[in-house]
Amino acid sequence: MPSVYIKTYGCQMNERDSEAVAAQLVAKGYTLAPSEAVADVILLNTCSVRDFAEQKALNKMVNVIAETRRTRPNVVLGFMGCMAQSRGQELVDRLPDVDLVLGTQKFHHAADYLDELLAGRREKIVDVAAEQGSEATIREHLLYGNAAGNGDGRRPPLQVTAFVSIMQGCNQYCTFCIVPYTRGEERSRSIPDIVAECRQLVSQGVKEITLLGQIVTSYGKRGFGRAELLLGQDAQQRVPTTVVGRAGSPLPADGGASVPASRLVSSLAPPNDTVAHGVTRPSLQESPFVQLLDAVHEIEGLERIRFTSPHPKGYGDDLIEAYARLSKLVEHAHLPVQSGSDRVLKLMHRGYTRARYVSIIEKLRRARPGIGISTDIIVGFPGETEDDFEQTLSLAREVEFDQAYIFKYSQRRDTPAAEMANQVPQKIREERNQRLLEVINEIAKRRFGAFVGRQMQILVEGPSKKNPARMTGRTRCNKIVVFDGSERHRGQLMDVKITRAGSFTLYGDPAILE
Ligand code: 5AD
Protein backbone atom coordinates (compact mmCIF):
# COMPACT_ATOMS: atom_id res chain seq x y z
CA MET A 1 0.00 0.00 0.00
CA PRO A 2 1.14 3.55 -0.63
CA SER A 3 2.70 5.76 2.01
CA VAL A 4 1.63 9.31 2.79
CA TYR A 5 3.39 12.32 4.25
CA ILE A 6 1.28 15.21 5.56
CA LYS A 7 2.83 18.54 6.46
CA THR A 8 0.65 20.87 8.50
CA TYR A 9 0.72 24.66 8.68
CA GLY A 10 -1.27 26.83 11.06
CA CYS A 11 -3.58 26.28 13.99
CA GLN A 12 -4.67 23.33 16.14
CA MET A 13 -7.74 22.85 13.95
CA ASN A 14 -5.37 22.15 11.09
CA GLU A 15 -3.36 19.73 13.23
CA ARG A 16 -6.57 17.97 14.09
CA ASP A 17 -7.75 17.83 10.46
CA SER A 18 -4.39 16.36 9.41
CA GLU A 19 -4.62 13.74 12.13
CA ALA A 20 -8.12 12.76 10.99
CA VAL A 21 -6.99 12.47 7.35
CA ALA A 22 -3.93 10.43 8.36
CA ALA A 23 -6.10 8.14 10.48
CA GLN A 24 -8.55 7.61 7.62
CA LEU A 25 -5.69 6.71 5.30
CA VAL A 26 -4.05 4.39 7.83
CA ALA A 27 -7.41 2.66 8.31
CA LYS A 28 -7.42 2.01 4.56
CA GLY A 29 -3.97 0.44 4.74
CA TYR A 30 -1.73 3.39 3.93
CA THR A 31 1.43 3.83 5.97
CA LEU A 32 2.73 7.14 7.24
CA ALA A 33 6.02 8.03 5.56
CA PRO A 34 8.74 9.36 7.87
CA SER A 35 9.60 12.08 5.36
CA GLU A 36 8.46 13.44 2.04
CA ALA A 37 11.55 11.99 0.37
CA VAL A 38 10.11 8.47 0.54
CA ALA A 39 6.35 9.18 0.35
CA ASP A 40 4.02 8.11 -2.46
CA VAL A 41 1.58 10.87 -1.52
CA ILE A 42 2.58 14.30 -0.19
CA LEU A 43 -0.15 16.52 1.21
CA LEU A 44 0.30 20.06 2.51
CA ASN A 45 -2.43 21.11 4.93
CA THR A 46 -2.42 24.86 4.56
CA CYS A 47 -3.21 28.02 6.52
CA SER A 48 -4.51 31.30 5.12
CA VAL A 49 -4.69 33.46 8.21
CA ARG A 50 -1.66 35.50 7.20
CA ASP A 51 0.05 35.94 3.85
CA PHE A 52 3.28 34.55 5.28
CA ALA A 53 1.62 31.20 6.01
CA GLU A 54 0.33 30.97 2.44
CA GLN A 55 3.72 31.83 0.97
CA LYS A 56 5.43 29.20 3.10
CA ALA A 57 3.13 26.43 1.82
CA LEU A 58 3.39 27.63 -1.79
CA ASN A 59 7.20 27.71 -1.62
CA LYS A 60 7.22 24.31 -0.02
CA MET A 61 5.15 22.86 -2.86
CA VAL A 62 7.46 24.44 -5.44
CA ASN A 63 10.41 22.72 -3.74
CA VAL A 64 8.56 19.41 -3.43
CA ILE A 65 7.71 19.54 -7.14
CA ALA A 66 11.33 20.25 -8.05
CA GLU A 67 12.53 17.33 -5.95
CA THR A 68 9.94 14.70 -6.82
CA ARG A 69 8.88 15.22 -10.39
CA ARG A 70 12.26 14.47 -11.92
CA THR A 71 12.95 11.22 -10.11
CA ARG A 72 9.53 10.03 -8.89
CA PRO A 73 6.95 11.31 -11.38
CA ASN A 74 4.13 9.20 -9.95
CA VAL A 75 4.10 10.77 -6.51
CA VAL A 76 0.67 12.33 -5.84
CA LEU A 77 0.87 15.95 -4.64
CA GLY A 78 -1.96 17.76 -2.92
CA PHE A 79 -2.99 20.91 -1.09
CA MET A 80 -5.70 20.71 1.51
CA GLY A 81 -7.24 23.00 4.14
CA CYS A 82 -7.71 26.74 4.22
CA MET A 83 -5.57 27.90 1.29
CA ALA A 84 -6.89 25.03 -0.80
CA GLN A 85 -10.38 26.28 0.03
CA SER A 86 -9.76 29.93 -0.74
CA ARG A 87 -7.67 29.46 -3.89
CA GLY A 88 -9.14 26.25 -5.33
CA GLN A 89 -8.50 25.75 -9.06
CA GLU A 90 -6.09 28.69 -9.07
CA LEU A 91 -3.54 26.44 -7.30
CA VAL A 92 -3.57 23.90 -10.12
CA ASP A 93 -3.44 26.63 -12.76
CA ARG A 94 -0.42 28.08 -11.05
CA LEU A 95 1.29 24.78 -10.19
CA PRO A 96 0.13 22.20 -12.78
CA ASP A 97 2.04 19.43 -11.01
CA VAL A 98 -0.47 19.55 -8.16
CA ASP A 99 -2.91 16.63 -8.44
CA LEU A 100 -5.36 17.28 -5.60
CA VAL A 101 -6.92 20.36 -4.00
CA LEU A 102 -9.12 19.43 -1.06
CA GLY A 103 -11.25 22.06 0.68
CA THR A 104 -12.06 22.38 4.38
CA GLN A 105 -15.37 20.53 4.15
CA LYS A 106 -13.90 17.64 2.17
CA PHE A 107 -11.24 16.04 4.36
CA HIS A 108 -13.24 12.83 4.69
CA HIS A 109 -13.03 12.26 0.92
CA ALA A 110 -9.21 12.20 0.96
CA ALA A 111 -8.89 8.40 0.82
CA ASP A 112 -11.36 7.96 -2.07
CA TYR A 113 -9.80 10.76 -4.08
CA LEU A 114 -6.29 9.43 -3.54
CA ASP A 115 -7.42 5.97 -4.63
CA GLU A 116 -8.69 7.43 -7.88
CA LEU A 117 -5.55 9.46 -8.49
CA LEU A 118 -3.18 6.61 -7.63
CA ALA A 119 -5.12 4.19 -9.85
CA GLY A 120 -4.97 6.71 -12.69
CA ARG A 121 -8.76 6.87 -13.00
CA ARG A 122 -8.64 10.64 -12.65
CA GLU A 123 -5.85 13.00 -13.44
CA LYS A 124 -6.72 15.96 -11.22
CA ILE A 125 -9.26 16.55 -8.47
CA VAL A 126 -10.26 19.96 -7.14
CA ASP A 127 -13.08 19.79 -4.61
CA VAL A 128 -13.81 22.85 -2.51
CA ALA A 129 -17.60 22.73 -2.46
CA ALA A 130 -19.61 23.14 0.74
CA GLU A 131 -20.90 19.87 2.16
CA GLN A 132 -23.74 19.55 4.59
CA GLY A 133 -22.87 17.62 7.72
CA SER A 134 -19.11 17.88 7.18
CA GLU A 135 -18.66 19.28 10.72
CA ALA A 136 -19.33 15.78 12.05
CA THR A 137 -16.74 14.05 9.88
CA ILE A 138 -13.54 15.05 11.70
CA ARG A 139 -13.62 12.17 14.13
CA GLU A 140 -10.91 9.58 13.44
CA HIS A 141 -7.84 9.65 15.68
CA LEU A 142 -4.36 8.29 15.26
CA LEU A 143 -3.51 7.37 18.81
CA TYR A 144 -0.99 4.68 17.89
CA GLY A 145 1.09 6.55 15.35
CA ASN A 146 1.88 4.59 12.24
CA ALA A 147 -0.58 1.76 12.98
CA ALA A 148 2.22 -0.11 14.70
CA GLY A 149 1.43 -2.06 17.82
CA ASN A 150 2.19 -5.36 19.42
CA GLY A 151 -1.37 -6.55 19.23
CA ASP A 152 -1.67 -7.51 22.89
CA GLY A 153 -3.87 -4.53 23.58
CA ARG A 154 -1.71 -3.33 26.44
CA ARG A 155 0.58 -0.89 24.72
CA PRO A 156 -0.23 2.63 25.86
CA PRO A 157 -1.15 5.03 23.08
CA LEU A 158 1.43 7.57 21.97
CA GLN A 159 -1.06 10.32 22.64
CA VAL A 160 -2.04 11.18 26.17
CA THR A 161 -3.86 14.28 25.00
CA ALA A 162 -6.28 14.61 22.11
CA PHE A 163 -8.05 17.34 20.22
CA VAL A 164 -11.76 16.95 19.52
CA SER A 165 -13.37 19.16 16.92
CA ILE A 166 -16.77 20.32 18.20
CA MET A 167 -17.74 22.69 15.42
CA GLN A 168 -16.65 24.16 12.13
CA GLY A 169 -16.77 27.64 10.69
CA CYS A 170 -17.15 31.15 12.03
CA ASN A 171 -19.83 33.83 11.82
CA GLN A 172 -18.04 36.60 13.66
CA TYR A 173 -16.63 38.29 10.54
CA CYS A 174 -13.85 40.19 12.26
CA THR A 175 -12.79 42.69 9.62
CA PHE A 176 -9.19 41.39 9.46
CA CYS A 177 -10.01 37.70 9.26
CA ILE A 178 -10.25 35.31 6.33
CA VAL A 179 -11.57 32.36 8.39
CA PRO A 180 -15.32 32.81 7.70
CA TYR A 181 -14.47 32.53 4.00
CA THR A 182 -12.21 29.48 4.33
CA ARG A 183 -14.09 27.55 7.00
CA GLY A 184 -17.65 28.53 6.15
CA GLU A 185 -20.66 29.15 8.37
CA GLU A 186 -20.70 28.02 11.98
CA ARG A 187 -21.95 24.43 12.28
CA SER A 188 -21.86 22.40 15.49
CA ARG A 189 -21.82 18.69 16.20
CA SER A 190 -24.31 17.32 18.72
CA ILE A 191 -23.41 16.84 22.37
CA PRO A 192 -23.88 13.04 22.37
CA ASP A 193 -21.79 12.74 19.22
CA ILE A 194 -18.92 14.68 20.80
CA VAL A 195 -19.23 12.88 24.14
CA ALA A 196 -19.13 9.49 22.38
CA GLU A 197 -15.88 10.48 20.67
CA CYS A 198 -14.37 11.72 23.95
CA ARG A 199 -15.45 8.55 25.75
CA GLN A 200 -13.84 6.44 23.07
CA LEU A 201 -10.58 8.37 23.41
CA VAL A 202 -10.57 8.01 27.18
CA SER A 203 -11.18 4.27 26.88
CA GLN A 204 -8.04 4.19 24.72
CA GLY A 205 -5.92 5.87 27.40
CA VAL A 206 -6.33 9.58 26.63
CA LYS A 207 -6.26 11.68 29.81
CA GLU A 208 -6.73 15.19 28.51
CA ILE A 209 -9.08 16.47 25.83
CA THR A 210 -9.01 19.86 24.14
CA LEU A 211 -12.34 20.86 22.60
CA LEU A 212 -11.65 22.72 19.38
CA GLY A 213 -13.52 25.28 17.35
CA GLN A 214 -12.91 28.66 15.74
CA ILE A 215 -15.07 30.23 18.47
CA VAL A 216 -16.05 27.53 20.92
CA THR A 217 -18.20 29.89 22.98
CA SER A 218 -20.54 30.10 19.96
CA TYR A 219 -20.98 26.32 20.05
CA GLY A 220 -24.54 25.25 19.28
CA LYS A 221 -25.81 28.77 18.75
CA ARG A 222 -26.75 28.39 15.12
CA GLY A 223 -27.20 26.03 12.23
CA PHE A 224 -28.72 23.37 14.43
CA GLY A 225 -32.05 22.89 16.17
CA ARG A 226 -31.76 22.90 19.94
CA ALA A 227 -33.24 19.43 20.31
CA GLU A 228 -30.96 18.06 17.62
CA LEU A 229 -27.97 19.53 19.40
CA LEU A 230 -28.82 17.82 22.64
CA LEU A 231 -30.13 14.56 21.25
CA GLY A 232 -27.86 14.33 18.25
CA GLN A 233 -29.99 11.83 16.38
CA ASP A 234 -28.93 12.42 12.85
CA ALA A 235 -25.25 13.12 13.35
CA GLN A 236 -24.84 9.94 15.31
CA GLN A 237 -26.47 7.66 12.83
CA ARG A 238 -24.55 9.12 9.97
CA VAL A 239 -20.98 8.15 10.81
CA PRO A 240 -19.72 5.87 13.55
CA THR A 241 -16.78 7.11 15.63
CA THR A 242 -13.56 5.27 14.96
CA VAL A 243 -10.16 5.28 16.51
CA VAL A 244 -7.44 3.82 14.37
CA GLY A 245 -6.04 1.04 16.44
CA ARG A 246 -3.18 -1.31 16.54
CA ALA A 247 -3.53 -3.15 13.28
CA GLY A 248 -4.78 -0.07 11.52
CA SER A 249 -8.33 -1.33 11.72
CA PRO A 250 -11.06 0.98 12.89
CA LEU A 251 -12.31 0.05 16.33
CA PRO A 252 -16.05 0.20 16.79
CA ALA A 253 -17.53 3.10 18.69
CA ASP A 254 -18.52 2.30 22.26
CA GLY A 255 -22.14 3.10 21.62
CA GLY A 256 -24.16 6.20 21.07
CA ALA A 257 -25.41 8.80 23.46
CA SER A 258 -23.73 8.72 26.81
CA VAL A 259 -25.61 11.60 28.33
CA PRO A 260 -28.48 10.24 30.39
CA ALA A 261 -31.87 10.95 28.87
CA SER A 262 -33.01 12.62 32.09
CA ARG A 263 -30.18 15.09 31.77
CA LEU A 264 -31.12 15.89 28.19
CA VAL A 265 -34.67 16.55 29.19
CA SER A 266 -33.57 18.78 32.03
CA SER A 267 -31.29 20.62 29.64
CA LEU A 268 -34.25 21.43 27.51
CA ALA A 269 -36.16 22.73 30.50
CA PRO A 270 -36.73 26.46 30.97
CA PRO A 271 -33.89 28.67 32.21
CA ASN A 272 -34.78 28.77 35.86
CA ASP A 273 -34.39 25.08 36.37
CA THR A 274 -32.12 24.71 39.39
CA VAL A 275 -31.51 20.99 39.39
CA ALA A 276 -29.71 19.27 36.58
CA HIS A 277 -28.14 15.82 36.73
CA GLY A 278 -28.55 15.67 40.47
CA VAL A 279 -26.49 18.74 41.31
CA THR A 280 -27.99 21.97 42.54
CA ARG A 281 -27.01 24.71 40.21
CA PRO A 282 -27.30 28.45 40.26
CA SER A 283 -30.27 29.68 38.29
CA LEU A 284 -28.10 30.64 35.40
CA GLN A 285 -29.13 29.77 31.89
CA GLU A 286 -26.36 27.66 30.51
CA SER A 287 -25.14 28.21 26.98
CA PRO A 288 -24.88 25.09 24.80
CA PHE A 289 -21.09 25.27 25.24
CA VAL A 290 -21.33 25.04 29.02
CA GLN A 291 -23.82 22.18 28.64
CA LEU A 292 -21.23 20.43 26.50
CA LEU A 293 -18.55 21.02 29.16
CA ASP A 294 -20.87 19.53 31.77
CA ALA A 295 -21.47 16.45 29.64
CA VAL A 296 -17.76 15.90 28.86
CA HIS A 297 -16.90 16.45 32.52
CA GLU A 298 -18.95 13.40 33.45
CA ILE A 299 -16.67 11.02 31.53
CA GLU A 300 -14.98 8.76 34.01
CA GLY A 301 -11.23 8.45 33.54
CA LEU A 302 -10.89 11.81 31.82
CA GLU A 303 -8.55 13.96 33.92
CA ARG A 304 -8.41 17.30 32.21
CA ILE A 305 -10.53 19.40 29.86
CA ARG A 306 -9.20 22.29 27.80
CA PHE A 307 -10.79 24.27 25.01
CA THR A 308 -9.65 26.73 22.38
CA SER A 309 -10.50 29.36 21.36
CA PRO A 310 -13.26 31.14 23.21
CA HIS A 311 -14.36 34.65 22.21
CA PRO A 312 -14.59 37.36 24.88
CA LYS A 313 -18.04 38.21 23.54
CA GLY A 314 -19.29 34.76 24.50
CA TYR A 315 -17.55 34.56 27.86
CA GLY A 316 -20.69 34.68 29.97
CA ASP A 317 -21.06 34.23 33.70
CA ASP A 318 -22.24 30.66 33.10
CA LEU A 319 -18.79 29.85 31.73
CA ILE A 320 -17.02 31.63 34.62
CA GLU A 321 -19.24 29.66 36.97
CA ALA A 322 -18.26 26.44 35.15
CA TYR A 323 -14.65 27.09 36.18
CA ALA A 324 -15.70 27.22 39.80
CA ARG A 325 -17.78 24.05 39.47
CA LEU A 326 -15.94 21.71 37.09
CA SER A 327 -12.72 20.38 38.58
CA LYS A 328 -11.49 18.83 35.33
CA LEU A 329 -11.58 22.17 33.57
CA VAL A 330 -7.97 23.31 33.84
CA GLU A 331 -6.78 26.70 35.03
CA HIS A 332 -6.02 28.08 31.62
CA ALA A 333 -7.82 30.32 29.19
CA HIS A 334 -6.61 31.37 25.77
CA LEU A 335 -8.66 34.48 25.23
CA PRO A 336 -7.72 36.45 22.10
CA VAL A 337 -7.93 40.20 22.75
CA GLN A 338 -6.42 41.51 19.48
CA SER A 339 -6.07 45.14 20.68
CA GLY A 340 -6.19 47.27 23.84
CA SER A 341 -7.85 50.21 22.09
CA ASP A 342 -11.65 50.43 22.02
CA ARG A 343 -11.48 52.37 18.79
CA VAL A 344 -9.51 49.60 17.08
CA LEU A 345 -11.65 46.85 18.63
CA LYS A 346 -14.65 48.50 17.06
CA LEU A 347 -12.97 48.76 13.66
CA MET A 348 -12.06 45.08 13.98
CA HIS A 349 -15.69 44.21 14.70
CA ARG A 350 -14.77 42.36 17.86
CA GLY A 351 -17.96 43.02 19.81
CA TYR A 352 -16.43 43.91 23.22
CA THR A 353 -14.58 46.75 24.88
CA ARG A 354 -11.29 46.74 26.72
CA ALA A 355 -13.17 47.18 30.03
CA ARG A 356 -15.35 44.15 29.31
CA TYR A 357 -12.27 42.08 28.46
CA VAL A 358 -10.50 43.12 31.66
CA SER A 359 -13.58 42.33 33.73
CA ILE A 360 -13.70 38.77 32.30
CA ILE A 361 -10.07 38.26 33.30
CA GLU A 362 -10.78 39.57 36.79
CA LYS A 363 -13.72 37.21 37.20
CA LEU A 364 -11.69 34.27 35.93
CA ARG A 365 -8.87 35.03 38.35
CA ARG A 366 -11.37 35.27 41.18
CA ALA A 367 -12.97 31.94 40.20
CA ARG A 368 -9.60 30.21 39.75
CA PRO A 369 -6.62 31.96 41.33
CA GLY A 370 -3.46 31.06 39.43
CA ILE A 371 -5.27 30.62 36.13
CA GLY A 372 -2.91 30.97 33.16
CA ILE A 373 -4.05 33.56 30.63
CA SER A 374 -2.79 33.64 27.06
CA THR A 375 -3.94 35.76 24.16
CA ASP A 376 -3.53 36.78 20.52
CA ILE A 377 -2.74 40.38 19.62
CA ILE A 378 -2.57 42.03 16.20
CA VAL A 379 -0.29 45.04 15.75
CA GLY A 380 -0.57 47.49 12.88
CA PHE A 381 -4.26 47.04 12.11
CA PRO A 382 -5.31 49.68 9.52
CA GLY A 383 -5.64 53.08 11.19
CA GLU A 384 -3.90 51.97 14.41
CA THR A 385 -2.26 55.14 15.78
CA GLU A 386 0.64 55.37 18.18
CA ASP A 387 -1.92 56.15 20.89
CA ASP A 388 -3.98 53.03 20.02
CA PHE A 389 -0.84 50.93 20.12
CA GLU A 390 0.16 52.35 23.49
CA GLN A 391 -3.22 51.25 24.80
CA THR A 392 -2.36 47.72 23.70
CA LEU A 393 0.95 48.00 25.57
CA SER A 394 -0.87 49.25 28.66
CA LEU A 395 -3.42 46.41 28.41
CA ALA A 396 -0.59 43.87 28.28
CA ARG A 397 0.87 45.43 31.46
CA GLU A 398 -2.52 45.62 33.14
CA VAL A 399 -3.58 42.02 32.44
CA GLU A 400 -0.09 40.50 32.73
CA PHE A 401 -0.53 37.73 30.21
CA ASP A 402 1.39 34.51 30.75
CA GLN A 403 1.82 34.23 27.03
CA ALA A 404 0.79 36.28 24.01
CA TYR A 405 1.01 35.45 20.33
CA ILE A 406 1.69 38.67 18.47
CA PHE A 407 0.79 39.02 14.80
CA LYS A 408 1.69 41.80 12.41
CA TYR A 409 -1.48 42.71 10.57
CA SER A 410 -1.61 41.00 7.17
CA GLN A 411 -4.01 42.11 4.43
CA ARG A 412 -6.29 39.22 3.47
CA ARG A 413 -8.21 39.31 0.25
CA ASP A 414 -11.97 39.90 0.41
CA THR A 415 -11.80 41.06 4.04
CA PRO A 416 -13.09 44.58 4.88
CA ALA A 417 -9.86 45.64 6.63
CA ALA A 418 -7.83 45.00 3.49
CA GLU A 419 -9.77 47.82 1.82
CA MET A 420 -9.52 50.27 4.74
CA ALA A 421 -7.65 53.51 4.34
CA ASN A 422 -4.59 54.22 6.50
CA GLN A 423 -2.86 50.88 6.14
CA VAL A 424 0.05 50.98 8.58
CA PRO A 425 3.46 50.86 6.87
CA GLN A 426 5.27 47.55 7.21
CA LYS A 427 8.16 49.17 9.05
CA ILE A 428 5.85 50.46 11.78
CA ARG A 429 4.11 47.06 12.07
CA GLU A 430 7.52 45.50 12.64
CA GLU A 431 8.58 48.13 15.13
CA ARG A 432 5.35 47.74 17.14
CA ASN A 433 5.71 43.99 17.03
CA GLN A 434 9.16 44.34 18.58
CA ARG A 435 8.06 46.79 21.27
CA LEU A 436 5.11 44.64 22.29
CA LEU A 437 7.26 41.51 22.28
CA GLU A 438 9.63 43.14 24.76
CA VAL A 439 6.77 43.94 27.15
CA ILE A 440 5.24 40.47 26.81
CA ASN A 441 8.59 38.75 27.35
CA GLU A 442 9.43 40.84 30.38
CA ILE A 443 6.07 40.03 32.01
CA ALA A 444 6.34 36.33 31.09
CA LYS A 445 9.84 36.16 32.54
CA ARG A 446 8.56 37.49 35.84
CA ARG A 447 5.52 35.23 35.86
CA PHE A 448 7.45 32.09 34.87
CA GLY A 449 10.20 32.93 37.40
CA ALA A 450 7.61 33.00 40.18
CA PHE A 451 7.02 29.25 39.69
CA VAL A 452 10.56 28.33 40.75
CA GLY A 453 10.49 26.46 44.05
CA ARG A 454 6.81 25.53 43.72
CA GLN A 455 5.37 22.06 43.42
CA MET A 456 3.09 21.62 40.40
CA GLN A 457 1.00 18.80 38.99
CA ILE A 458 1.90 17.86 35.43
CA LEU A 459 0.45 15.43 32.92
CA VAL A 460 3.38 13.74 31.19
CA GLU A 461 2.96 13.87 27.42
CA GLY A 462 6.16 12.27 26.09
CA PRO A 463 9.80 12.95 25.25
CA SER A 464 10.92 16.55 24.84
CA LYS A 465 11.23 17.52 21.17
CA LYS A 466 14.46 19.43 21.78
CA ASN A 467 16.07 16.74 23.89
CA PRO A 468 14.39 13.32 23.55
CA ALA A 469 16.38 12.07 26.54
CA ARG A 470 14.11 14.20 28.73
CA MET A 471 10.34 14.10 29.18
CA THR A 472 7.80 16.93 29.03
CA GLY A 473 4.53 17.47 30.77
CA ARG A 474 2.10 20.31 31.09
CA THR A 475 0.76 21.99 34.21
CA ARG A 476 -2.95 22.61 34.48
CA CYS A 477 -2.21 26.28 33.80
CA ASN A 478 -0.61 25.23 30.49
CA LYS A 479 3.09 25.66 31.28
CA ILE A 480 5.41 23.13 29.68
CA VAL A 481 7.68 21.42 32.20
CA VAL A 482 10.80 19.50 31.10
CA PHE A 483 12.23 16.93 33.52
CA ASP A 484 14.43 13.83 33.71
CA GLY A 485 12.01 10.97 33.29
CA SER A 486 11.36 7.99 31.10
CA GLU A 487 8.69 6.39 28.94
CA ARG A 488 7.08 4.81 31.98
CA HIS A 489 6.00 8.30 33.08
CA ARG A 490 4.02 8.93 29.89
CA GLY A 491 0.36 9.49 30.69
CA GLN A 492 0.96 9.93 34.40
CA LEU A 493 -0.21 12.82 36.49
CA MET A 494 2.74 13.60 38.70
CA ASP A 495 4.01 16.30 40.98
CA VAL A 496 7.24 18.03 40.11
CA LYS A 497 9.19 20.68 41.91
CA ILE A 498 10.06 23.57 39.62
CA THR A 499 13.81 24.17 39.72
CA ARG A 500 14.35 26.65 36.92
CA ALA A 501 12.42 28.85 34.51
CA GLY A 502 13.46 29.29 30.89
CA SER A 503 11.76 31.29 28.21
CA PHE A 504 8.16 29.97 28.19
CA THR A 505 9.38 26.63 29.64
CA LEU A 506 9.81 25.39 33.20
CA TYR A 507 12.27 22.76 34.38
CA GLY A 508 11.36 20.40 37.18
CA ASP A 509 12.34 17.51 39.38
CA PRO A 510 9.88 14.76 40.21
CA ALA A 511 8.83 15.69 43.75
CA ILE A 512 9.41 13.25 46.54
CA LEU A 513 6.23 13.35 48.55
CA GLU A 514 6.50 13.29 52.30
N1 5AD B 1 -3.38 39.57 10.15
C1 5AD B 1 -2.68 39.27 11.27
N2 5AD B 1 -3.09 38.41 12.20
C2 5AD B 1 -4.27 37.81 12.00
N3 5AD B 1 -4.94 36.93 12.75
C3 5AD B 1 -6.09 36.63 12.11
N4 5AD B 1 -6.18 37.31 10.96
C4 5AD B 1 -5.06 38.07 10.88
C5 5AD B 1 -4.58 38.99 9.92
N5 5AD B 1 -5.26 39.31 8.82
C6 5AD B 1 -4.47 36.45 14.05
C7 5AD B 1 -5.47 36.78 15.16
C8 5AD B 1 -6.05 35.45 15.48
C9 5AD B 1 -4.88 34.54 15.22
C10 5AD B 1 -5.20 33.10 15.07
O1 5AD B 1 -4.34 35.05 14.02
O2 5AD B 1 -4.77 37.32 16.27
O3 5AD B 1 -6.52 35.36 16.82
XYZ file of C-alpha atoms and ligand atoms in Angstrom, residues 11 47-51 174-179 214 309 334-339 348 350 375-381 405-413 415 417-418 429, ligand 1:
60
model
C -3.580 26.279 13.993
C -3.208 28.022 6.521
C -4.508 31.302 5.120
C -4.687 33.461 8.209
C -1.655 35.502 7.204
C 0.048 35.938 3.853
C -13.846 40.192 12.258
C -12.788 42.685 9.621
C -9.194 41.395 9.457
C -10.009 37.702 9.256
C -10.253 35.306 6.330
C -11.571 32.363 8.387
C -12.914 28.662 15.739
C -10.502 29.363 21.360
C -6.606 31.373 25.769
C -8.661 34.479 25.233
C -7.716 36.454 22.104
C -7.933 40.198 22.754
C -6.417 41.508 19.477
C -6.072 45.141 20.685
C -12.059 45.083 13.983
C -14.773 42.357 17.862
C -3.935 35.762 24.165
C -3.533 36.784 20.519
C -2.740 40.384 19.617
C -2.569 42.033 16.202
C -0.289 45.043 15.753
C -0.570 47.489 12.877
C -4.260 47.037 12.112
C 1.008 35.453 20.333
C 1.689 38.668 18.471
C 0.791 39.019 14.801
C 1.689 41.799 12.415
C -1.477 42.706 10.572
C -1.605 40.997 7.170
C -4.006 42.106 4.434
C -6.289 39.223 3.466
C -8.214 39.309 0.255
C -11.800 41.057 4.037
C -9.860 45.639 6.633
C -7.831 45.000 3.490
C 4.115 47.063 12.068
N -3.383 39.572 10.155
C -2.680 39.274 11.267
N -3.089 38.410 12.199
C -4.270 37.809 12.005
N -4.944 36.927 12.751
C -6.092 36.627 12.110
N -6.176 37.312 10.959
C -5.061 38.065 10.879
C -4.578 38.994 9.921
N -5.264 39.312 8.824
C -4.474 36.450 14.051
C -5.475 36.778 15.157
C -6.046 35.447 15.485
C -4.879 34.537 15.218
C -5.199 33.103 15.068
O -4.342 35.048 14.025
O -4.768 37.316 16.266
O -6.524 35.359 16.822
